[in-house]
mmCIF file of C-alpha atoms in Angstrom:
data_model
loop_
_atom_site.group_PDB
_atom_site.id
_atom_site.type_symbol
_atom_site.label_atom_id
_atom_site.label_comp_id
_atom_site.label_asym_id
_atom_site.label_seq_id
_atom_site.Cartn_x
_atom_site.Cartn_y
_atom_site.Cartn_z
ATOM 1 C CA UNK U 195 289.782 86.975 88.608
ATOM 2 C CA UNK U 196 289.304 89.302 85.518
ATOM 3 C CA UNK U 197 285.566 90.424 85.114
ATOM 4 C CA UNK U 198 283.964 93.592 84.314
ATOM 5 C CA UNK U 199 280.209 94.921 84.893
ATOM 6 C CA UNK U 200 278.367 96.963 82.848
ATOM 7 C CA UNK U 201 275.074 98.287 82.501
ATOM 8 C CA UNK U 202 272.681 95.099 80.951
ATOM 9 C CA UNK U 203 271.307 95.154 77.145
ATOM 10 C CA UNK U 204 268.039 93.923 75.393
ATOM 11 C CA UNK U 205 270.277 91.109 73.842
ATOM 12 C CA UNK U 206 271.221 90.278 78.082
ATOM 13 C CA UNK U 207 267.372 89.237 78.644
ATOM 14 C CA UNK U 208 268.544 85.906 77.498
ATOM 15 C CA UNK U 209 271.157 84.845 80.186
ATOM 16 C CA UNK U 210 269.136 87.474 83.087
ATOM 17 C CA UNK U 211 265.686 85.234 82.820
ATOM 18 C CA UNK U 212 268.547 82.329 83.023
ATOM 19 C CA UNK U 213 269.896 83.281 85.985
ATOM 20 C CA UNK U 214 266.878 84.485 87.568
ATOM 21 C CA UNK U 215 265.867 80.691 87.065
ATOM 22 C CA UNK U 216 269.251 79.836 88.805
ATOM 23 C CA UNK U 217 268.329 81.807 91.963
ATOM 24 C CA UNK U 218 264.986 80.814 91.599
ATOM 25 C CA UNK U 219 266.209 77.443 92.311
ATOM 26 C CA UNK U 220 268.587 78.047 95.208
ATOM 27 C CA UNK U 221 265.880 80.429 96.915
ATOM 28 C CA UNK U 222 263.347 76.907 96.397
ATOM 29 C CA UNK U 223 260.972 78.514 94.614
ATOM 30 C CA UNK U 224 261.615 78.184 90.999
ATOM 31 C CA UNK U 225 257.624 76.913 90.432
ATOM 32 C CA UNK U 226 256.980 80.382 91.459
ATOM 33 C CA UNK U 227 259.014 82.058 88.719
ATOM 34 C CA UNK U 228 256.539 83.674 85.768
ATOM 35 C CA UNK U 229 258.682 86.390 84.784
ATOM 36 C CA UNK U 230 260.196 85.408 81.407
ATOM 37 C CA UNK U 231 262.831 86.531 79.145
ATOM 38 C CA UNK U 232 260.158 88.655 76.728
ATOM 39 C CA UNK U 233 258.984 90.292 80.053
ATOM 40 C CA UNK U 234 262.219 91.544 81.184
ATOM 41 C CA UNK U 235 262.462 92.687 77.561
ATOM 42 C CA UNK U 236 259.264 94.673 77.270
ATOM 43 C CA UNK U 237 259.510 95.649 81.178
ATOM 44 C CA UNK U 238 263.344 96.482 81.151
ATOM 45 C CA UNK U 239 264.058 98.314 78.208
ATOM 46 C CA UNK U 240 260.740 100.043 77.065
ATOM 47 C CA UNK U 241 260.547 104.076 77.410
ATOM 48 C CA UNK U 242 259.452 103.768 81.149
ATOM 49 C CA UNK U 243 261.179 101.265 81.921
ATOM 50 C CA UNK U 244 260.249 99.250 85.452
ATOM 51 C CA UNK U 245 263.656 98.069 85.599
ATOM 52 C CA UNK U 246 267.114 98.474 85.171
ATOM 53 C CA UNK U 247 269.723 95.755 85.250
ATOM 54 C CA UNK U 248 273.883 94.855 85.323
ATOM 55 C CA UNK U 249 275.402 92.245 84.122
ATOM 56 C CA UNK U 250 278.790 90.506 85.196
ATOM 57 C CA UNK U 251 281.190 89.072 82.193
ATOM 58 C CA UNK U 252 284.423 86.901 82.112
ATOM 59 C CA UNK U 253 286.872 87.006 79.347
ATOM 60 C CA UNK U 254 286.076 83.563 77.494
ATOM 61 C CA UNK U 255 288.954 81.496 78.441
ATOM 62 C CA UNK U 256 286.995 81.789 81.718
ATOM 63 C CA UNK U 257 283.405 80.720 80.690
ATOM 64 C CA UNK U 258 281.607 77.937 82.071
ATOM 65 C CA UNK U 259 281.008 74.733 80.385
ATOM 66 C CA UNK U 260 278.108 75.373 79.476
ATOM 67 C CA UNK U 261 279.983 78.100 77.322
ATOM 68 C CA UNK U 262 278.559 81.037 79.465
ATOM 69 C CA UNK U 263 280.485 84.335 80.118
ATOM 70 C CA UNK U 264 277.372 86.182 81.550
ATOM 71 C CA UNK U 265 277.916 85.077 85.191
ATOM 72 C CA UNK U 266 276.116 87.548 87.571
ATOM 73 C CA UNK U 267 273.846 90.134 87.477
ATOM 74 C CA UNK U 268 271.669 92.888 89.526
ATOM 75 C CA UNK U 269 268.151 94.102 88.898
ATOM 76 C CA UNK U 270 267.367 97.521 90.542
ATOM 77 C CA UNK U 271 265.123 100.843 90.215
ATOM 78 C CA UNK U 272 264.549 103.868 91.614
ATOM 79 C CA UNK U 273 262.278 104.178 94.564
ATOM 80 C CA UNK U 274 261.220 106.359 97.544
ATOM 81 C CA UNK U 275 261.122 106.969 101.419
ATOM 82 C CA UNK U 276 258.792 109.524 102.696
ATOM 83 C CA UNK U 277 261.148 110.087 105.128
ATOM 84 C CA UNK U 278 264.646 109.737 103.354
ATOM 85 C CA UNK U 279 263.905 110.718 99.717
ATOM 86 C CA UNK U 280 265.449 109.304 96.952
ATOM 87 C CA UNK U 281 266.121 105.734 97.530
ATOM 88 C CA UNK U 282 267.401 102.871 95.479
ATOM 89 C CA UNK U 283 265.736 99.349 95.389
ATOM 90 C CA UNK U 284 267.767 96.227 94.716
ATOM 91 C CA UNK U 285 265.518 93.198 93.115
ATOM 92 C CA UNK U 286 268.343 90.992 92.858
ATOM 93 C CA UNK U 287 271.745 90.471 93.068
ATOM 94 C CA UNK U 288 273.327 86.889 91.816
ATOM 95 C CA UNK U 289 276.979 85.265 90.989
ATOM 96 C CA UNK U 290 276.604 81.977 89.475
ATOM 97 C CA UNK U 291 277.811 79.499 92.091
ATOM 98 C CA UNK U 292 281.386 78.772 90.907
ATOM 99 C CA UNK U 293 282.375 82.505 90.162
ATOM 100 C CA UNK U 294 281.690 83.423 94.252
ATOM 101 C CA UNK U 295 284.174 84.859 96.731
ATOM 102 C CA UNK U 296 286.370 86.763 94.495
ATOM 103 C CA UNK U 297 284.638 89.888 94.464
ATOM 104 C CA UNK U 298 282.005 90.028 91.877
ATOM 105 C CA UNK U 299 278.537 90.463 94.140
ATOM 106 C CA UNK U 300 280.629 92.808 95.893
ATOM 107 C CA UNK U 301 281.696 94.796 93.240
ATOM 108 C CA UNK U 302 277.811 94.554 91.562
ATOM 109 C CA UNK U 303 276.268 95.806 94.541
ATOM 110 C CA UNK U 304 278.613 98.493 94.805
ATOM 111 C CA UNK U 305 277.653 99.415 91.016
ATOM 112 C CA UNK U 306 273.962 99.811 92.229
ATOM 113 C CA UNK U 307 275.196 101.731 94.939
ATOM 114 C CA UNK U 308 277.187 103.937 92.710
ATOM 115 C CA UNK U 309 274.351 104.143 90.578
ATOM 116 C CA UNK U 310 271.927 104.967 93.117
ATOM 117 C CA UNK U 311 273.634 107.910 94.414
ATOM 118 C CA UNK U 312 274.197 109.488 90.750
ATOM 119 C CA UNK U 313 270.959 109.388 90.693
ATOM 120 C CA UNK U 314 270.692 111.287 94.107
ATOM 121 C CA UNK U 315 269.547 108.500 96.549
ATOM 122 C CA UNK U 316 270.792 108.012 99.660
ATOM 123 C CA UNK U 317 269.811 104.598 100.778
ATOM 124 C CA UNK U 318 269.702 101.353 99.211
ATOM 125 C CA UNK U 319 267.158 98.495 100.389
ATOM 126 C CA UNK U 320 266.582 95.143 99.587
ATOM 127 C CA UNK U 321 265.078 91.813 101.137
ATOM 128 C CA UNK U 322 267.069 88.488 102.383
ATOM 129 C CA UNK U 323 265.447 85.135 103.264
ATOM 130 C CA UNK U 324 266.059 84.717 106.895
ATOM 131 C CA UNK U 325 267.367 81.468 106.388
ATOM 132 C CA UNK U 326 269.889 82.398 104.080
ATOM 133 C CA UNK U 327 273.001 82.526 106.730
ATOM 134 C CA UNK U 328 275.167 82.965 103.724
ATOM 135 C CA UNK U 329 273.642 86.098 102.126
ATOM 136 C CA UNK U 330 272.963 87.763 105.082
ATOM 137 C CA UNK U 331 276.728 87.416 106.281
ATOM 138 C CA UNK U 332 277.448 88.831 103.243
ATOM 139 C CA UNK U 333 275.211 91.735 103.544
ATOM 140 C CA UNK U 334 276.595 92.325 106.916
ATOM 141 C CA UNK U 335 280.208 92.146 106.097
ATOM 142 C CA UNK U 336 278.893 95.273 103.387
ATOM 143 C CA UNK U 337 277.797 97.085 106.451
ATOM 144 C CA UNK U 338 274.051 96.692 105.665
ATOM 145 C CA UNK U 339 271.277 96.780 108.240
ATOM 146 C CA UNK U 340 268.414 94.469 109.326
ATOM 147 C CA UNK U 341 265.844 96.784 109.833
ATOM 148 C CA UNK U 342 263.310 93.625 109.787
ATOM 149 C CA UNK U 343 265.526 92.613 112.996
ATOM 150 C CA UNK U 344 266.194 95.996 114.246
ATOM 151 C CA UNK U 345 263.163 98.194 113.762
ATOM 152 C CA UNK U 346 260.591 95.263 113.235
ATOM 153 C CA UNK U 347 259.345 95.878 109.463
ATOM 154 C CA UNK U 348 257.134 93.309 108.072
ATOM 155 C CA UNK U 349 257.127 93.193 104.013
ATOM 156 C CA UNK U 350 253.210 92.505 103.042
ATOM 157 C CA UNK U 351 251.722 91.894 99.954
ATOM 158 C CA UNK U 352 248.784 91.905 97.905
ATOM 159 C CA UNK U 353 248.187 89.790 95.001
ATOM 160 C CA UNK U 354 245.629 88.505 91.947
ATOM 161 C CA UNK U 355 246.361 85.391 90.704
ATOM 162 C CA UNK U 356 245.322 86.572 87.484
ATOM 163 C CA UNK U 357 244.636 89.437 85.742
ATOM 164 C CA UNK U 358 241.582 91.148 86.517
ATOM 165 C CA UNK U 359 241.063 89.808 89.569
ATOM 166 C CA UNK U 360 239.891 91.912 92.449
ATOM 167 C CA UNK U 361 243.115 92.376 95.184
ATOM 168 C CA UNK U 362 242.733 93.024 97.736
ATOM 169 C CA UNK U 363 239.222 92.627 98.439
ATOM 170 C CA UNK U 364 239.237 96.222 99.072
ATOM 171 C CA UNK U 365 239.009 96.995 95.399
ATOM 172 C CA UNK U 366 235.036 95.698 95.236
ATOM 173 C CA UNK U 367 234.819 99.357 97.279
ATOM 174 C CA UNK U 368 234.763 101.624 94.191
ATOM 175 C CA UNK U 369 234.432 105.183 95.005
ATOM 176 C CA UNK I 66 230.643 110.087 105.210
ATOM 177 C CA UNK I 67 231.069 112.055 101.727
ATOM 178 C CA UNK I 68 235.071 112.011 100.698
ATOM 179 C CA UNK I 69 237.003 112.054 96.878
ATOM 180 C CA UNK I 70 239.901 110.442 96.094
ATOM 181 C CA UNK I 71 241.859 112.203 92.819
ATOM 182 C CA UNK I 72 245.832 112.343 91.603
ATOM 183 C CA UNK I 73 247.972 114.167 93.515
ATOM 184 C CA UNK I 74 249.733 117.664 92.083
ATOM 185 C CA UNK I 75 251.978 120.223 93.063
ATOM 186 C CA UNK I 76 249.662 122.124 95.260
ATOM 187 C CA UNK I 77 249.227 119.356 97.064
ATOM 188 C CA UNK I 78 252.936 118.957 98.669
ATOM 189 C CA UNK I 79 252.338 121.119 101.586
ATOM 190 C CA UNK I 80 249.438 119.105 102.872
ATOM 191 C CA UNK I 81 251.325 115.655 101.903
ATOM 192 C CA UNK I 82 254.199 117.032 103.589
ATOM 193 C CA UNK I 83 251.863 117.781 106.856
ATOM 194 C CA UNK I 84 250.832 114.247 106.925
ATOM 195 C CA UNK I 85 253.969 112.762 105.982
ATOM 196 C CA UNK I 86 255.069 114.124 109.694
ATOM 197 C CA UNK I 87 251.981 113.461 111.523
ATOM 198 C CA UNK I 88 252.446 109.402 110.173
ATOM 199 C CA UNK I 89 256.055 109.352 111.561
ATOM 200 C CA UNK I 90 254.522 111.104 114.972
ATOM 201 C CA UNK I 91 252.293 107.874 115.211
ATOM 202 C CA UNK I 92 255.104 105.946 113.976
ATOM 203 C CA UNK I 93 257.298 107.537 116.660
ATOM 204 C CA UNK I 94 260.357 108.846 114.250
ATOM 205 C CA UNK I 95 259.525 111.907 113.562
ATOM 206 C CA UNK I 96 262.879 112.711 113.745
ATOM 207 C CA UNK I 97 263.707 110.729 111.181
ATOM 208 C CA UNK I 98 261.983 112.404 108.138
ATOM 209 C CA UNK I 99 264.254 114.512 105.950
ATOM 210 C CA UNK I 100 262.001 115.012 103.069
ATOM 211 C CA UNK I 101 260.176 118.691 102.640
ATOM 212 C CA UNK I 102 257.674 120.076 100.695
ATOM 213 C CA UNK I 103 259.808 121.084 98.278
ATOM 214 C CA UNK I 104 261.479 117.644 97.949
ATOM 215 C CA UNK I 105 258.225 116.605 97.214
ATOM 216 C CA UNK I 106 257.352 119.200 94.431
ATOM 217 C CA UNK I 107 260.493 117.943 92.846
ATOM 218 C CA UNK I 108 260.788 113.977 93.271
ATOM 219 C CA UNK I 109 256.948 113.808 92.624
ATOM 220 C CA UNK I 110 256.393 115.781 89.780
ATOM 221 C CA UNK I 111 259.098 116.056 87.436
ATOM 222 C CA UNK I 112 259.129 114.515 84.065
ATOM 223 C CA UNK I 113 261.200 111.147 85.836
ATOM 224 C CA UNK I 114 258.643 110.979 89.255
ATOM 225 C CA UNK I 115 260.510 108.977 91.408
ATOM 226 C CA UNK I 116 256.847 108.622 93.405
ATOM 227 C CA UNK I 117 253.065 109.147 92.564
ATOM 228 C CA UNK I 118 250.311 110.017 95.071
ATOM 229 C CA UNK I 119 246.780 110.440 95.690
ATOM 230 C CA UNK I 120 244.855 112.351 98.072
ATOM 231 C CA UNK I 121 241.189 112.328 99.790
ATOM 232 C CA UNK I 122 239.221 115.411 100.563
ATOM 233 C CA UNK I 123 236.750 115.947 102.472
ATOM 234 C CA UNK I 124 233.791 118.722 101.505
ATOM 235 C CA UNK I 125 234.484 122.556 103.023
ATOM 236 C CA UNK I 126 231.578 121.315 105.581
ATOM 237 C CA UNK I 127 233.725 119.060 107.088
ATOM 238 C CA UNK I 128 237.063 120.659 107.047
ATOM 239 C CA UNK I 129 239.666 120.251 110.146
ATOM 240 C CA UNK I 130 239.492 122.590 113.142
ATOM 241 C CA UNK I 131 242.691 124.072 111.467
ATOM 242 C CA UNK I 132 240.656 123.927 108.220
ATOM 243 C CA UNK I 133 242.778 121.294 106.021
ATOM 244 C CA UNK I 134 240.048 119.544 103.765
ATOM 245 C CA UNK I 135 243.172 116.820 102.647
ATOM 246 C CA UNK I 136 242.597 114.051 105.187
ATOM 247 C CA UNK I 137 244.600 111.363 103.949
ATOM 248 C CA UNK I 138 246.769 109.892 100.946
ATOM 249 C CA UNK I 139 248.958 107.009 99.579
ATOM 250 C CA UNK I 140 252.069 107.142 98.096
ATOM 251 C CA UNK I 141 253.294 104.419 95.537
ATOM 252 C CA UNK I 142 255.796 103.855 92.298
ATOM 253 C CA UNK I 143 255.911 100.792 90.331
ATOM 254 C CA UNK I 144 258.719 97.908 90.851
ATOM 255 C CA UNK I 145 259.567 95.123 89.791
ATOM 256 C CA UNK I 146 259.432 91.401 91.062
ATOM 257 C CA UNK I 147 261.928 88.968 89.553
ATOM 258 C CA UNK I 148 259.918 86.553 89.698
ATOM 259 C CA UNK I 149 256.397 88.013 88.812
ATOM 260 C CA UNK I 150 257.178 91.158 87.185
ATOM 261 C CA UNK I 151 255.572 94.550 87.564
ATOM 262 C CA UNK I 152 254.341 95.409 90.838
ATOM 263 C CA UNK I 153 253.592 98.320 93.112
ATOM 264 C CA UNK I 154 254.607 99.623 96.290
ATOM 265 C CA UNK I 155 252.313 101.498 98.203
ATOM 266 C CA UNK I 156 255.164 103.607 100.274
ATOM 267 C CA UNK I 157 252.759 105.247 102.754
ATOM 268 C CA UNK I 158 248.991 104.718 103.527
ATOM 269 C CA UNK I 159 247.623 107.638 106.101
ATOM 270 C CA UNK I 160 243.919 109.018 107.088
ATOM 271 C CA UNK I 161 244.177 111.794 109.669
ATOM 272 C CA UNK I 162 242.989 110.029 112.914
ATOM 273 C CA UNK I 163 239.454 111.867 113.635
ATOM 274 C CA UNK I 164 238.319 110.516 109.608
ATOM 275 C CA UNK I 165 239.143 107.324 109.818
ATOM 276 C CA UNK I 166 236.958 104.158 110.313
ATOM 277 C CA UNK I 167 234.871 105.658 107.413
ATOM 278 C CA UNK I 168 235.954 103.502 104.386
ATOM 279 C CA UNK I 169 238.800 106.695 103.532
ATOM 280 C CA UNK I 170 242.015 104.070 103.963
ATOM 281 C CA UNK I 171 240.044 101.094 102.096
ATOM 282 C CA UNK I 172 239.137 103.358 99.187
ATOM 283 C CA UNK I 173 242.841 104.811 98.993
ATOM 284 C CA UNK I 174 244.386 101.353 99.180
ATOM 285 C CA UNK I 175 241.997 100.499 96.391
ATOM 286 C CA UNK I 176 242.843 103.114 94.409
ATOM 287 C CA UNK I 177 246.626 102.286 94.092
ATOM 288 C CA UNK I 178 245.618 98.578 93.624
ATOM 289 C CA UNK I 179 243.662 99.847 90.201
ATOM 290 C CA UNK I 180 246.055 102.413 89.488
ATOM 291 C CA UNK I 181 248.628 99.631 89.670
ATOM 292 C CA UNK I 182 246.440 96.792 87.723
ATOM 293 C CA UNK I 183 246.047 99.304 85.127
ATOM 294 C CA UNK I 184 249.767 99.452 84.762
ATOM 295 C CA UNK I 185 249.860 95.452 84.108
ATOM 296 C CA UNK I 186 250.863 95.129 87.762
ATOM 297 C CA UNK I 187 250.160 92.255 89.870
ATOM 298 C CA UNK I 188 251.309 92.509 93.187
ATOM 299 C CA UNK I 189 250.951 95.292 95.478
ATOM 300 C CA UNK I 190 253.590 95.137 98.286
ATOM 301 C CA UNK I 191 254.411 97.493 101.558
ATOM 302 C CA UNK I 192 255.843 97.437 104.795
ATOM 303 C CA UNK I 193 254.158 97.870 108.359
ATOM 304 C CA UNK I 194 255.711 97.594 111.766
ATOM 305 C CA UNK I 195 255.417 94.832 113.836
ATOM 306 C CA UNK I 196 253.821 96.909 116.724
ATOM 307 C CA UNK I 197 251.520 98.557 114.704
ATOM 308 C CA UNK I 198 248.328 95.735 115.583
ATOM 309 C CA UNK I 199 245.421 98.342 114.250
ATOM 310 C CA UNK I 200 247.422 98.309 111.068
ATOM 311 C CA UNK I 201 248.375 94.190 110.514
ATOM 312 C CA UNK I 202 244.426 94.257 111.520
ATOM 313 C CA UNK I 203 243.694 96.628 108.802
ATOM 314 C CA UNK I 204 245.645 94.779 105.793
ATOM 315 C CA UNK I 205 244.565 90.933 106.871
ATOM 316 C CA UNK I 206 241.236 92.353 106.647
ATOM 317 C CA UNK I 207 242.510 93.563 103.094
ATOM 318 C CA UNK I 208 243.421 90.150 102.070
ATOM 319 C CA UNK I 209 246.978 90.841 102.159
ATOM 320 C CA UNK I 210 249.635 88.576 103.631
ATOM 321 C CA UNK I 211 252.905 88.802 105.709
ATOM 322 C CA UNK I 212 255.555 87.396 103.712
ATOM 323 C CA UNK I 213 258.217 88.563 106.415
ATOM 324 C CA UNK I 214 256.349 86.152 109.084
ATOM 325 C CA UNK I 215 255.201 83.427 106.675
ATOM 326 C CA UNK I 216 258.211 83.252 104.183
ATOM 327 C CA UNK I 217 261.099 85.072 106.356
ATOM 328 C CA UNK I 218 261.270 88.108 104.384
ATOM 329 C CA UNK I 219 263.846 90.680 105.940
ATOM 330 C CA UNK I 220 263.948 93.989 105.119
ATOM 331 C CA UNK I 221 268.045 95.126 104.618
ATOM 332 C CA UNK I 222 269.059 98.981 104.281
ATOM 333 C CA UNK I 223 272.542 100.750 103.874
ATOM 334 C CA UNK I 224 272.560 104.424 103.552
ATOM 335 C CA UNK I 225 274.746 106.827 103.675
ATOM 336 C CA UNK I 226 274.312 109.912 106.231
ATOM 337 C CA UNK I 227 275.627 112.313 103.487
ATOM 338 C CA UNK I 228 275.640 112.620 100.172
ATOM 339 C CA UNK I 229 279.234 111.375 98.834
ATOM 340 C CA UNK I 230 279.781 108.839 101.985
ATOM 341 C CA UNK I 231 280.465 106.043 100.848
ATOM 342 C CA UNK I 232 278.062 103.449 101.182
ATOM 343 C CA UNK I 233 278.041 100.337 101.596
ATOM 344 C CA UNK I 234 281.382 99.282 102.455
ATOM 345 C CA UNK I 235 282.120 97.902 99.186
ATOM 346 C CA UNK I 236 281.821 101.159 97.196
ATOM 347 C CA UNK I 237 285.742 101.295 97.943
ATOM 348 C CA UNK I 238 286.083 98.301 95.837
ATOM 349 C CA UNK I 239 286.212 100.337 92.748
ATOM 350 C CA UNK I 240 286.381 98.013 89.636
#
């Protein structure tokens, strides 16, 4: 299949906050999504950006009938290991359902990679669902590790429903 | 007990480097750390950080027996959630053993919280191993969940051992 990847534009915000509603939907929790297609403006392609993204395209002949040609993307930044250094952090990574198997996550993840290590990191993480057999064959097959499985890392998280609000409770503790 | 918790600078790589090794001692992969000082000095305080950090002191009075008046810091850089949008991930949370108990890890843990609410941030995320019971006791007291036990959250990794390896597999798959 002809595609090609390249690095996402303000005018992509459109079809990203679509698809981000796509996985949204396969991951079951699309009532959780409040990110929305102004945000990934502002937050993606201010002058400190908190973002970065890629975007997949197929020539038109190939687009889908809802007349899309924007069929995948990956949201990443730059991060950091104490241990490791420079590290690269992979938000998401998404092919729209009918454009899988013929080597477009592949080839975005690889772009992060790529990315990533012109930037001088020298790991990439990310997080999988545990139920998600099919993603984390995938993963595998790309000779990524488990370190949840392996090493026993819990993610954790701290969060305010709404702005302003004290989290974690900590935060009542001013200095 | 009378402590201060301020930004992080240059001068302050050596001792974050010292406790960067004594938290993978606890941790028990000490071997693991590549990062230096000078690693630090240049990932933490160029004019792209790829990191942030803060530090506690303690007054001269109450100074180490080797005489280190840094006790403790966090690490953290903003991210980015899909689905709720800016975040922040604390990388590393440490108070030297003999100071702690005395509100130092609370106060630094609130600190990155406000630093990262002032940034429009909502969510605060980090890992901890599963062994690690003082520290799962520490954030539930927090009010902080474990999305890797209550939603399945792995934790994936590829790296590459040296700089030009490819990683992961896929990076052969050259578009």
């Amino acid at each position: 299949m002809d595609f090609s990847i390249r690095a996402a534009n303000l005018e992509d915000c459109k079809d990203i906050a679509r698809m981000i509603m796509e996985l949204a939907e396969y991951e079951k929790v699309s009532e959780h999504v409040k990110v929305t297609q102004k945000d990934l403006e502002q937050d993606g392609f201010s002058k400190n950006p908190f973002f970065h993204g890629i975007v997949a395209e197929v020539p038109e002949a190939q687009r889908t009938k809802d007349g899309h040609v924007k069929i995948g993307y990956a949201l990443y930044f730059l991060s950091y290991s104490s241990w490791k250094g420079r590290c690269v952090y992979m938000e998401d990574l998404y092919v729209m359902p009918e454009f899988r198997g013929k080597g477009i996550g592949k080839a975005l993840m690889s772009k992060v990679a790529q990315l990533g290590m012109a930037a001088g990191c020298t790991q990439l993480n990310f997080t999988v669902l545990d139920w998600n057999k099919a993603s984390l064959d995938f993963y595998a097959a790309q000779g990524c590790s488990d370190v949840t499985a392996s090493l026993g890392y819990h993610v954790m998280r701290c969060e305010g429903a709404e702005r302003g609000e004290a989290w974690p409770n900590t935060i009542e503790d001013r200095q």
